[in-house]
């Protein structure tokens, strides 16, 4: 085992790429603990993410997110479900990569639109033209998501395949480190 990585797997990627579903499935399969950074932010602030954005603003949300990332990444044997914007802060990326294997999920914009349209809890997509917003944010963030250790395409929505692919990544990493 690569001790430096504390046996953590961190899922990053844009909203609607399946991070939560896949992280929960991976946790179930591996027996590791499922950790949601967004969930911990809501617990700490006693507020929904959309209300934090509305009442305290995005910079405040990012500050809490950064603090939680630091705290979470001191523990081991976790499947960490990180919010879509966590990679925008390079110190977050450093902490996540130092203490975990960072896997970025990627899906085509059209599929992201379909998946995110069903839910209203994402403040960044609560705009009149979410399709353009998704494309704009994906373009802005592409270079940040590229910093992940590995990438998995989840456009087809096949959870089992994505889980198997991530397990293989972990096996490969343990062999080469
Ligand atoms: C965000 C993604 C959300 C949440 C917040 C900001 C982003 O998490 O952290 O609304 O900047 O992409 P999910 O990716 O889990 O929806």
Short mmCIF file of N, CA and C and ligand atoms in Angstrom, two decimals:
data_model
loop_
_atom_site.label_atom_id
_atom_site.label_comp_id
_atom_site.label_asym_id
_atom_site.label_seq_id
_atom_site.Cartn_x
_atom_site.Cartn_y
_atom_site.Cartn_z
N UNK A 1 0.84 -1.21 0.00
CA UNK A 1 0.00 0.00 0.00
C UNK A 1 0.87 1.25 0.00
N UNK A 2 0.44 2.25 -0.74
CA UNK A 2 1.15 3.51 -0.74
C UNK A 2 0.70 4.33 0.48
N UNK A 3 1.54 4.28 1.55
CA UNK A 3 1.12 4.91 2.81
C UNK A 3 0.95 6.41 2.70
N UNK A 4 1.74 7.00 1.78
CA UNK A 4 1.65 8.46 1.65
C UNK A 4 0.24 8.87 1.26
N UNK A 5 -0.44 8.00 0.54
CA UNK A 5 -1.78 8.36 0.06
C UNK A 5 -2.87 7.97 1.05
N UNK A 6 -2.48 7.41 2.18
CA UNK A 6 -3.43 7.06 3.26
C UNK A 6 -4.58 6.18 2.80
N UNK A 7 -4.39 5.54 1.67
CA UNK A 7 -5.44 4.67 1.13
C UNK A 7 -6.79 5.38 0.91
N UNK A 8 -6.70 6.65 0.57
CA UNK A 8 -7.91 7.42 0.26
C UNK A 8 -8.09 7.52 -1.25
N UNK A 9 -9.35 7.47 -1.67
CA UNK A 9 -9.67 7.76 -3.08
C UNK A 9 -10.54 9.01 -3.07
N UNK A 10 -10.15 9.99 -3.87
CA UNK A 10 -10.89 11.25 -3.92
C UNK A 10 -11.52 11.41 -5.30
N UNK A 11 -12.82 11.60 -5.34
CA UNK A 11 -13.48 11.83 -6.63
C UNK A 11 -13.73 13.32 -6.81
N UNK A 12 -13.19 13.85 -7.90
CA UNK A 12 -13.46 15.23 -8.26
C UNK A 12 -14.13 15.23 -9.64
N UNK A 13 -14.52 16.40 -10.10
CA UNK A 13 -15.16 16.47 -11.42
C UNK A 13 -16.36 17.38 -11.37
N UNK A 14 -16.82 17.72 -12.54
CA UNK A 14 -17.91 18.70 -12.65
C UNK A 14 -19.20 18.16 -12.02
N UNK A 15 -20.09 19.08 -11.66
CA UNK A 15 -21.42 18.71 -11.16
C UNK A 15 -22.08 17.76 -12.17
N UNK A 16 -22.76 16.75 -11.65
CA UNK A 16 -23.49 15.86 -12.54
C UNK A 16 -22.65 14.80 -13.24
N UNK A 17 -21.42 14.62 -12.81
CA UNK A 17 -20.60 13.57 -13.44
C UNK A 17 -20.72 12.25 -12.67
N UNK A 18 -21.49 12.26 -11.58
CA UNK A 18 -21.75 11.00 -10.85
C UNK A 18 -20.87 10.77 -9.64
N UNK A 19 -20.24 11.82 -9.13
CA UNK A 19 -19.31 11.65 -8.00
C UNK A 19 -19.96 10.97 -6.80
N UNK A 20 -21.13 11.49 -6.38
CA UNK A 20 -21.75 10.96 -5.15
C UNK A 20 -22.18 9.51 -5.33
N UNK A 21 -22.85 9.23 -6.44
CA UNK A 21 -23.33 7.87 -6.68
C UNK A 21 -22.16 6.89 -6.74
N UNK A 22 -21.12 7.27 -7.47
CA UNK A 22 -19.98 6.36 -7.65
C UNK A 22 -19.19 6.23 -6.35
N UNK A 23 -19.05 7.34 -5.62
CA UNK A 23 -18.32 7.28 -4.34
C UNK A 23 -19.05 6.36 -3.36
N UNK A 24 -20.37 6.45 -3.31
CA UNK A 24 -21.13 5.58 -2.39
C UNK A 24 -20.99 4.11 -2.81
N UNK A 25 -21.05 3.86 -4.11
CA UNK A 25 -20.91 2.48 -4.60
C UNK A 25 -19.52 1.94 -4.28
N UNK A 26 -18.51 2.77 -4.46
CA UNK A 26 -17.13 2.36 -4.17
C UNK A 26 -16.95 2.07 -2.68
N UNK A 27 -17.54 2.93 -1.87
CA UNK A 27 -17.43 2.74 -0.41
C UNK A 27 -18.09 1.43 -0.01
N UNK A 28 -19.26 1.16 -0.59
CA UNK A 28 -19.98 -0.08 -0.30
C UNK A 28 -19.14 -1.30 -0.68
N UNK A 29 -18.46 -1.21 -1.81
CA UNK A 29 -17.70 -2.35 -2.32
C UNK A 29 -16.37 -2.55 -1.59
N UNK A 30 -15.75 -1.45 -1.19
CA UNK A 30 -14.41 -1.56 -0.60
C UNK A 30 -14.43 -1.57 0.93
N UNK A 31 -15.57 -1.19 1.52
CA UNK A 31 -15.65 -1.13 2.97
C UNK A 31 -15.02 0.14 3.54
N UNK A 32 -14.58 1.03 2.65
CA UNK A 32 -14.02 2.30 3.13
C UNK A 32 -15.16 3.26 3.48
N UNK A 33 -14.80 4.29 4.22
CA UNK A 33 -15.84 5.22 4.66
C UNK A 33 -16.17 6.25 3.57
N UNK A 34 -17.46 6.47 3.34
CA UNK A 34 -17.89 7.50 2.39
C UNK A 34 -17.90 8.86 3.08
N UNK A 35 -17.21 9.82 2.48
CA UNK A 35 -17.16 11.17 3.05
C UNK A 35 -17.60 12.16 1.98
N UNK A 36 -18.61 12.98 2.30
CA UNK A 36 -19.03 14.02 1.37
C UNK A 36 -18.56 15.37 1.90
N UNK A 37 -17.70 16.02 1.14
CA UNK A 37 -17.21 17.35 1.58
C UNK A 37 -18.40 18.32 1.68
N UNK A 38 -19.29 18.29 0.67
CA UNK A 38 -20.45 19.19 0.71
C UNK A 38 -21.32 18.89 1.94
N UNK A 39 -21.48 17.60 2.24
CA UNK A 39 -22.28 17.21 3.41
C UNK A 39 -21.67 17.75 4.69
N UNK A 40 -20.34 17.68 4.80
CA UNK A 40 -19.67 18.17 6.01
C UNK A 40 -19.78 19.70 6.12
N UNK A 41 -19.75 20.37 4.95
CA UNK A 41 -19.92 21.83 4.95
C UNK A 41 -21.32 22.18 5.47
N UNK A 42 -22.32 21.46 4.97
CA UNK A 42 -23.70 21.73 5.41
C UNK A 42 -23.86 21.45 6.91
N UNK A 43 -23.24 20.37 7.39
CA UNK A 43 -23.33 20.06 8.83
C UNK A 43 -22.70 21.17 9.65
N UNK A 44 -21.50 21.59 9.23
CA UNK A 44 -20.79 22.61 10.01
C UNK A 44 -21.53 23.94 10.02
N UNK A 45 -22.06 24.31 8.87
CA UNK A 45 -22.74 25.62 8.75
C UNK A 45 -24.21 25.55 9.12
N UNK A 46 -24.71 24.31 9.30
CA UNK A 46 -26.14 24.13 9.59
C UNK A 46 -27.01 24.84 8.56
N UNK A 47 -26.60 24.69 7.31
CA UNK A 47 -27.30 25.37 6.21
C UNK A 47 -27.09 24.58 4.92
N UNK A 48 -28.07 24.63 4.04
CA UNK A 48 -27.91 24.00 2.73
C UNK A 48 -26.89 24.81 1.91
N UNK A 49 -26.18 24.10 0.99
CA UNK A 49 -25.18 24.78 0.15
C UNK A 49 -25.79 25.99 -0.57
N UNK A 50 -27.01 25.80 -1.12
CA UNK A 50 -27.61 26.92 -1.87
C UNK A 50 -27.85 28.13 -0.96
N UNK A 51 -28.20 27.89 0.31
CA UNK A 51 -28.40 29.02 1.23
C UNK A 51 -27.07 29.67 1.63
N UNK A 52 -26.02 28.85 1.76
CA UNK A 52 -24.70 29.42 2.08
C UNK A 52 -24.28 30.37 0.95
N UNK A 53 -24.45 29.91 -0.30
CA UNK A 53 -24.10 30.76 -1.46
C UNK A 53 -24.93 32.05 -1.43
N UNK A 54 -26.23 31.90 -1.14
CA UNK A 54 -27.14 33.04 -1.20
C UNK A 54 -26.83 34.04 -0.08
N UNK A 55 -26.66 33.52 1.13
CA UNK A 55 -26.56 34.42 2.29
C UNK A 55 -25.13 34.85 2.62
N UNK A 56 -24.16 33.96 2.35
CA UNK A 56 -22.78 34.29 2.75
C UNK A 56 -21.84 34.45 1.56
N UNK A 57 -22.28 34.01 0.40
CA UNK A 57 -21.49 34.19 -0.82
C UNK A 57 -20.53 33.05 -1.10
N UNK A 58 -20.11 32.97 -2.38
CA UNK A 58 -19.22 31.86 -2.79
C UNK A 58 -17.85 31.91 -2.09
N UNK A 59 -17.21 33.11 -1.93
CA UNK A 59 -15.89 33.10 -1.27
C UNK A 59 -15.95 32.50 0.14
N UNK A 60 -17.04 32.75 0.85
CA UNK A 60 -17.19 32.17 2.20
C UNK A 60 -17.30 30.65 2.09
N UNK A 61 -18.13 30.19 1.14
CA UNK A 61 -18.28 28.74 0.92
C UNK A 61 -16.92 28.11 0.62
N UNK A 62 -16.11 28.75 -0.23
CA UNK A 62 -14.80 28.19 -0.61
C UNK A 62 -13.86 28.13 0.59
N UNK A 63 -14.00 29.09 1.51
CA UNK A 63 -13.15 29.11 2.70
C UNK A 63 -13.47 27.89 3.58
N UNK A 64 -14.76 27.65 3.78
CA UNK A 64 -15.17 26.51 4.61
C UNK A 64 -14.76 25.21 3.92
N UNK A 65 -14.97 25.15 2.60
CA UNK A 65 -14.62 23.96 1.82
C UNK A 65 -13.13 23.63 2.00
N UNK A 66 -12.30 24.67 1.95
CA UNK A 66 -10.85 24.47 2.06
C UNK A 66 -10.48 23.93 3.44
N UNK A 67 -11.10 24.46 4.46
CA UNK A 67 -10.84 24.01 5.83
C UNK A 67 -11.24 22.53 6.00
N UNK A 68 -12.41 22.19 5.45
CA UNK A 68 -12.90 20.80 5.58
C UNK A 68 -11.98 19.85 4.81
N UNK A 69 -11.53 20.27 3.63
CA UNK A 69 -10.62 19.43 2.84
C UNK A 69 -9.38 19.09 3.67
N UNK A 70 -8.82 20.12 4.32
CA UNK A 70 -7.61 19.92 5.14
C UNK A 70 -7.88 18.91 6.24
N UNK A 71 -9.02 19.07 6.90
CA UNK A 71 -9.34 18.18 8.04
C UNK A 71 -9.56 16.74 7.57
N UNK A 72 -10.36 16.60 6.53
CA UNK A 72 -10.72 15.25 6.05
C UNK A 72 -9.47 14.49 5.60
N UNK A 73 -8.54 15.19 4.96
CA UNK A 73 -7.40 14.49 4.36
C UNK A 73 -6.30 14.12 5.35
N UNK A 74 -6.59 14.23 6.63
CA UNK A 74 -5.65 13.71 7.63
C UNK A 74 -6.02 12.27 7.98
N UNK A 75 -7.24 11.85 7.61
CA UNK A 75 -7.70 10.50 7.95
C UNK A 75 -7.44 9.55 6.78
N UNK A 76 -7.56 8.24 7.04
CA UNK A 76 -7.28 7.28 5.96
C UNK A 76 -8.48 6.37 5.67
N UNK A 77 -8.33 5.58 4.62
CA UNK A 77 -9.35 4.61 4.21
C UNK A 77 -10.71 5.24 3.94
N UNK A 78 -10.69 6.30 3.16
CA UNK A 78 -11.95 7.00 2.85
C UNK A 78 -12.17 7.09 1.34
N UNK A 79 -13.44 7.14 0.97
CA UNK A 79 -13.80 7.51 -0.40
C UNK A 79 -14.38 8.92 -0.26
N UNK A 80 -13.64 9.88 -0.78
CA UNK A 80 -14.02 11.28 -0.59
C UNK A 80 -14.74 11.81 -1.83
N UNK A 81 -15.96 12.28 -1.60
CA UNK A 81 -16.79 12.87 -2.66
C UNK A 81 -16.64 14.39 -2.52
N UNK A 82 -15.82 14.98 -3.42
CA UNK A 82 -15.54 16.41 -3.30
C UNK A 82 -16.44 17.21 -4.24
N UNK A 83 -16.74 18.44 -3.87
CA UNK A 83 -17.60 19.29 -4.71
C UNK A 83 -16.89 19.65 -6.02
N UNK A 84 -17.68 20.00 -7.01
CA UNK A 84 -17.16 20.25 -8.36
C UNK A 84 -16.14 21.38 -8.47
N UNK A 85 -16.14 22.29 -7.49
CA UNK A 85 -15.23 23.43 -7.59
C UNK A 85 -14.00 23.31 -6.71
N UNK A 86 -13.82 22.17 -6.08
CA UNK A 86 -12.73 22.03 -5.11
C UNK A 86 -11.36 22.20 -5.77
N UNK A 87 -11.26 21.84 -7.05
CA UNK A 87 -9.97 21.88 -7.75
C UNK A 87 -9.54 23.31 -8.12
N UNK A 88 -10.43 24.28 -7.94
CA UNK A 88 -10.09 25.65 -8.34
C UNK A 88 -9.02 26.25 -7.44
N UNK A 89 -8.84 25.68 -6.26
CA UNK A 89 -7.83 26.16 -5.32
C UNK A 89 -6.64 25.20 -5.36
N UNK A 90 -5.48 25.73 -5.75
CA UNK A 90 -4.34 24.82 -5.96
C UNK A 90 -3.88 24.18 -4.66
N UNK A 91 -4.10 24.85 -3.54
CA UNK A 91 -3.71 24.22 -2.26
C UNK A 91 -4.62 23.03 -1.95
N UNK A 92 -5.89 23.14 -2.32
CA UNK A 92 -6.78 21.97 -2.17
C UNK A 92 -6.25 20.80 -2.99
N UNK A 93 -5.88 21.09 -4.24
CA UNK A 93 -5.39 20.03 -5.13
C UNK A 93 -4.14 19.38 -4.52
N UNK A 94 -3.24 20.19 -3.97
CA UNK A 94 -2.02 19.64 -3.36
C UNK A 94 -2.35 18.71 -2.20
N UNK A 95 -3.25 19.17 -1.31
CA UNK A 95 -3.60 18.37 -0.13
C UNK A 95 -4.29 17.07 -0.56
N UNK A 96 -5.19 17.17 -1.53
CA UNK A 96 -5.93 15.98 -1.98
C UNK A 96 -4.98 14.97 -2.62
N UNK A 97 -4.04 15.47 -3.45
CA UNK A 97 -3.14 14.55 -4.16
C UNK A 97 -2.08 13.96 -3.23
N UNK A 98 -1.70 14.72 -2.23
CA UNK A 98 -0.68 14.23 -1.29
C UNK A 98 -1.24 13.09 -0.45
N UNK A 99 -2.51 13.19 -0.11
CA UNK A 99 -3.10 12.23 0.83
C UNK A 99 -4.14 11.31 0.21
N UNK A 100 -4.24 11.32 -1.10
CA UNK A 100 -5.22 10.46 -1.73
C UNK A 100 -4.92 10.29 -3.21
N UNK A 101 -5.60 9.33 -3.82
CA UNK A 101 -5.53 9.16 -5.27
C UNK A 101 -6.70 9.95 -5.84
N UNK A 102 -6.39 10.95 -6.63
CA UNK A 102 -7.45 11.84 -7.11
C UNK A 102 -7.92 11.41 -8.50
N UNK A 103 -9.18 11.01 -8.56
CA UNK A 103 -9.77 10.55 -9.82
C UNK A 103 -10.81 11.58 -10.26
N UNK A 104 -10.64 12.08 -11.47
CA UNK A 104 -11.60 13.05 -12.00
C UNK A 104 -12.62 12.36 -12.90
N UNK A 105 -13.89 12.56 -12.62
CA UNK A 105 -14.94 12.01 -13.47
C UNK A 105 -15.28 13.06 -14.53
N UNK A 106 -15.56 12.57 -15.71
CA UNK A 106 -15.81 13.49 -16.83
C UNK A 106 -17.02 13.01 -17.62
N UNK A 107 -17.94 13.91 -17.95
CA UNK A 107 -19.07 13.54 -18.80
C UNK A 107 -19.30 14.64 -19.83
N UNK A 108 -19.93 14.28 -20.95
CA UNK A 108 -20.23 15.27 -21.98
C UNK A 108 -21.22 16.30 -21.43
N UNK A 109 -21.11 17.55 -21.90
CA UNK A 109 -21.97 18.62 -21.39
C UNK A 109 -23.48 18.33 -21.50
N UNK A 110 -23.89 17.70 -22.60
CA UNK A 110 -25.32 17.41 -22.78
C UNK A 110 -25.85 16.48 -21.69
N UNK A 111 -25.04 15.51 -21.32
CA UNK A 111 -25.42 14.55 -20.28
C UNK A 111 -25.42 15.26 -18.91
N UNK A 112 -24.45 16.12 -18.71
CA UNK A 112 -24.40 16.88 -17.45
C UNK A 112 -25.68 17.71 -17.31
N UNK A 113 -26.09 18.34 -18.43
CA UNK A 113 -27.32 19.15 -18.40
C UNK A 113 -28.52 18.29 -18.01
N UNK A 114 -28.65 17.14 -18.66
CA UNK A 114 -29.78 16.23 -18.34
C UNK A 114 -29.79 15.84 -16.88
N UNK A 115 -28.62 15.48 -16.36
CA UNK A 115 -28.55 15.00 -14.98
C UNK A 115 -28.80 16.11 -13.96
N UNK A 116 -28.29 17.31 -14.26
CA UNK A 116 -28.41 18.37 -13.26
C UNK A 116 -29.76 19.09 -13.32
N UNK A 117 -30.46 18.95 -14.46
CA UNK A 117 -31.76 19.61 -14.61
C UNK A 117 -32.78 19.08 -13.60
N UNK A 118 -32.58 17.82 -13.20
CA UNK A 118 -33.55 17.17 -12.30
C UNK A 118 -33.49 17.73 -10.89
N UNK A 119 -32.38 18.40 -10.55
CA UNK A 119 -32.20 18.85 -9.17
C UNK A 119 -32.03 20.37 -9.12
N UNK A 120 -32.44 20.97 -8.02
CA UNK A 120 -32.37 22.43 -7.95
C UNK A 120 -31.40 22.91 -6.86
N UNK A 121 -30.56 21.98 -6.36
CA UNK A 121 -29.72 22.37 -5.22
C UNK A 121 -28.36 22.93 -5.61
N UNK A 122 -28.14 23.16 -6.92
CA UNK A 122 -26.82 23.63 -7.33
C UNK A 122 -26.89 25.11 -7.70
N UNK A 123 -26.43 25.96 -6.78
CA UNK A 123 -26.58 27.40 -7.00
C UNK A 123 -25.91 27.89 -8.28
N UNK A 124 -24.78 27.27 -8.67
CA UNK A 124 -24.06 27.77 -9.85
C UNK A 124 -24.80 27.50 -11.15
N UNK A 125 -25.75 26.55 -11.11
CA UNK A 125 -26.51 26.23 -12.33
C UNK A 125 -27.94 26.75 -12.28
N UNK A 126 -28.25 27.51 -11.22
CA UNK A 126 -29.60 28.07 -11.09
C UNK A 126 -29.67 29.37 -11.89
N UNK A 127 -29.53 29.25 -13.21
CA UNK A 127 -29.53 30.42 -14.09
C UNK A 127 -30.51 30.16 -15.24
N UNK A 128 -30.79 31.20 -16.04
CA UNK A 128 -31.81 31.01 -17.08
C UNK A 128 -31.32 30.10 -18.21
N UNK A 129 -30.01 30.07 -18.45
CA UNK A 129 -29.49 29.23 -19.52
C UNK A 129 -28.40 28.29 -18.98
N UNK A 130 -28.82 27.24 -18.27
CA UNK A 130 -27.81 26.35 -17.66
C UNK A 130 -26.89 25.67 -18.67
N UNK A 131 -27.39 25.46 -19.89
CA UNK A 131 -26.57 24.79 -20.91
C UNK A 131 -25.31 25.61 -21.22
N UNK A 132 -25.51 26.91 -21.46
CA UNK A 132 -24.35 27.77 -21.74
C UNK A 132 -23.45 27.88 -20.52
N UNK A 133 -24.08 27.93 -19.36
CA UNK A 133 -23.30 28.05 -18.12
C UNK A 133 -22.41 26.82 -17.92
N UNK A 134 -22.97 25.64 -18.20
CA UNK A 134 -22.19 24.40 -18.05
C UNK A 134 -20.99 24.44 -18.99
N UNK A 135 -21.22 24.83 -20.25
CA UNK A 135 -20.13 24.85 -21.23
C UNK A 135 -19.06 25.86 -20.81
N UNK A 136 -19.52 27.01 -20.32
CA UNK A 136 -18.60 28.08 -19.91
C UNK A 136 -17.74 27.60 -18.73
N UNK A 137 -18.41 27.02 -17.72
CA UNK A 137 -17.67 26.56 -16.53
C UNK A 137 -16.73 25.41 -16.87
N UNK A 138 -17.19 24.50 -17.75
CA UNK A 138 -16.31 23.38 -18.15
C UNK A 138 -15.06 23.92 -18.84
N UNK A 139 -15.22 24.92 -19.69
CA UNK A 139 -14.05 25.51 -20.36
C UNK A 139 -13.11 26.15 -19.36
N UNK A 140 -13.71 26.91 -18.41
CA UNK A 140 -12.89 27.59 -17.40
C UNK A 140 -12.13 26.59 -16.53
N UNK A 141 -12.75 25.43 -16.30
CA UNK A 141 -12.20 24.50 -15.31
C UNK A 141 -11.39 23.36 -15.89
N UNK A 142 -11.42 23.22 -17.21
CA UNK A 142 -10.76 22.08 -17.85
C UNK A 142 -9.33 21.88 -17.34
N UNK A 143 -8.56 22.96 -17.31
CA UNK A 143 -7.14 22.83 -16.93
C UNK A 143 -6.99 22.43 -15.45
N UNK A 144 -7.99 22.77 -14.65
CA UNK A 144 -7.94 22.39 -13.22
C UNK A 144 -8.24 20.90 -13.07
N UNK A 145 -9.25 20.43 -13.80
CA UNK A 145 -9.60 19.01 -13.71
C UNK A 145 -8.47 18.13 -14.28
N UNK A 146 -7.72 18.70 -15.21
CA UNK A 146 -6.62 17.92 -15.80
C UNK A 146 -5.52 17.61 -14.79
N UNK A 147 -5.54 18.31 -13.66
CA UNK A 147 -4.49 18.08 -12.65
C UNK A 147 -4.72 16.81 -11.83
N UNK A 148 -5.88 16.18 -11.99
CA UNK A 148 -6.16 14.94 -11.24
C UNK A 148 -5.16 13.86 -11.64
N UNK A 149 -5.01 12.84 -10.79
CA UNK A 149 -4.08 11.74 -11.10
C UNK A 149 -4.60 10.87 -12.24
N UNK A 150 -5.91 10.65 -12.26
CA UNK A 150 -6.53 9.76 -13.26
C UNK A 150 -7.87 10.34 -13.69
N UNK A 151 -8.34 9.91 -14.86
CA UNK A 151 -9.62 10.41 -15.39
C UNK A 151 -10.51 9.24 -15.81
N UNK A 152 -11.79 9.35 -15.50
CA UNK A 152 -12.73 8.29 -15.88
C UNK A 152 -13.94 8.95 -16.53
N UNK A 153 -14.29 8.48 -17.73
CA UNK A 153 -15.43 9.04 -18.45
C UNK A 153 -16.72 8.37 -17.96
N UNK A 154 -17.66 9.19 -17.50
CA UNK A 154 -18.91 8.63 -16.96
C UNK A 154 -20.11 9.03 -17.81
N UNK A 155 -19.85 9.41 -19.06
CA UNK A 155 -20.94 9.86 -19.93
C UNK A 155 -22.01 8.78 -20.08
N UNK A 156 -21.59 7.50 -20.13
CA UNK A 156 -22.58 6.42 -20.36
C UNK A 156 -23.42 6.10 -19.12
N UNK A 157 -23.09 6.68 -17.98
CA UNK A 157 -23.91 6.48 -16.77
C UNK A 157 -23.81 5.08 -16.18
N UNK A 158 -22.83 4.29 -16.64
CA UNK A 158 -22.68 2.92 -16.14
C UNK A 158 -21.85 2.93 -14.84
N UNK A 159 -22.55 2.88 -13.73
CA UNK A 159 -21.90 3.02 -12.41
C UNK A 159 -20.94 1.86 -12.14
N UNK A 160 -21.39 0.63 -12.44
CA UNK A 160 -20.54 -0.55 -12.16
C UNK A 160 -19.22 -0.48 -12.92
N UNK A 161 -19.32 -0.07 -14.19
CA UNK A 161 -18.09 0.01 -14.99
C UNK A 161 -17.14 1.07 -14.40
N UNK A 162 -17.69 2.21 -14.02
CA UNK A 162 -16.85 3.28 -13.45
C UNK A 162 -16.20 2.80 -12.15
N UNK A 163 -16.96 2.10 -11.32
CA UNK A 163 -16.42 1.58 -10.06
C UNK A 163 -15.27 0.61 -10.34
N UNK A 164 -15.49 -0.28 -11.32
CA UNK A 164 -14.44 -1.27 -11.65
C UNK A 164 -13.19 -0.55 -12.17
N UNK A 165 -13.40 0.48 -12.97
CA UNK A 165 -12.27 1.22 -13.53
C UNK A 165 -11.46 1.88 -12.41
N UNK A 166 -12.15 2.42 -11.44
CA UNK A 166 -11.45 3.10 -10.33
C UNK A 166 -10.72 2.06 -9.45
N UNK A 167 -11.35 0.91 -9.27
CA UNK A 167 -10.67 -0.15 -8.50
C UNK A 167 -9.39 -0.59 -9.22
N UNK A 168 -9.45 -0.66 -10.56
CA UNK A 168 -8.27 -1.06 -11.34
C UNK A 168 -7.17 -0.01 -11.22
N UNK A 169 -7.57 1.26 -11.22
CA UNK A 169 -6.60 2.35 -11.07
C UNK A 169 -5.85 2.17 -9.75
N UNK A 170 -6.61 1.88 -8.72
CA UNK A 170 -6.02 1.73 -7.38
C UNK A 170 -5.06 0.53 -7.35
N UNK A 171 -5.48 -0.57 -7.99
CA UNK A 171 -4.61 -1.77 -8.02
C UNK A 171 -3.31 -1.44 -8.76
N UNK A 172 -3.46 -0.76 -9.89
CA UNK A 172 -2.30 -0.38 -10.71
C UNK A 172 -1.35 0.50 -9.88
N UNK A 173 -1.92 1.47 -9.20
CA UNK A 173 -1.12 2.41 -8.42
C UNK A 173 -0.35 1.71 -7.31
N UNK A 174 -1.02 0.73 -6.69
CA UNK A 174 -0.35 0.01 -5.61
C UNK A 174 0.82 -0.83 -6.14
N UNK A 175 0.69 -1.27 -7.42
CA UNK A 175 1.76 -2.07 -8.01
C UNK A 175 2.97 -1.19 -8.34
N UNK A 176 2.70 0.02 -8.83
CA UNK A 176 3.83 0.85 -9.32
C UNK A 176 4.43 1.78 -8.26
N UNK A 177 3.81 1.88 -7.07
CA UNK A 177 4.37 2.79 -6.05
C UNK A 177 4.99 2.03 -4.89
C1 LIG B 1 -19.90 23.28 -6.94
C2 LIG B 1 -20.34 21.98 -6.94
C3 LIG B 1 -21.24 21.45 -5.90
C4 LIG B 1 -21.11 22.26 -4.61
C5 LIG B 1 -21.29 23.72 -4.89
C6 LIG B 1 -20.25 24.25 -5.87
C7 LIG B 1 -19.02 23.74 -8.04
O1 LIG B 1 -20.94 20.08 -5.64
O2 LIG B 1 -19.87 22.03 -3.98
O3 LIG B 1 -22.59 23.91 -5.37
O4 LIG B 1 -18.38 24.80 -7.91
O5 LIG B 1 -18.92 23.02 -9.07
P1 LIG B 1 -21.34 18.88 -6.66
O6 LIG B 1 -20.29 18.87 -7.73
O7 LIG B 1 -21.27 17.66 -5.82
O8 LIG B 1 -22.70 19.17 -7.18
#
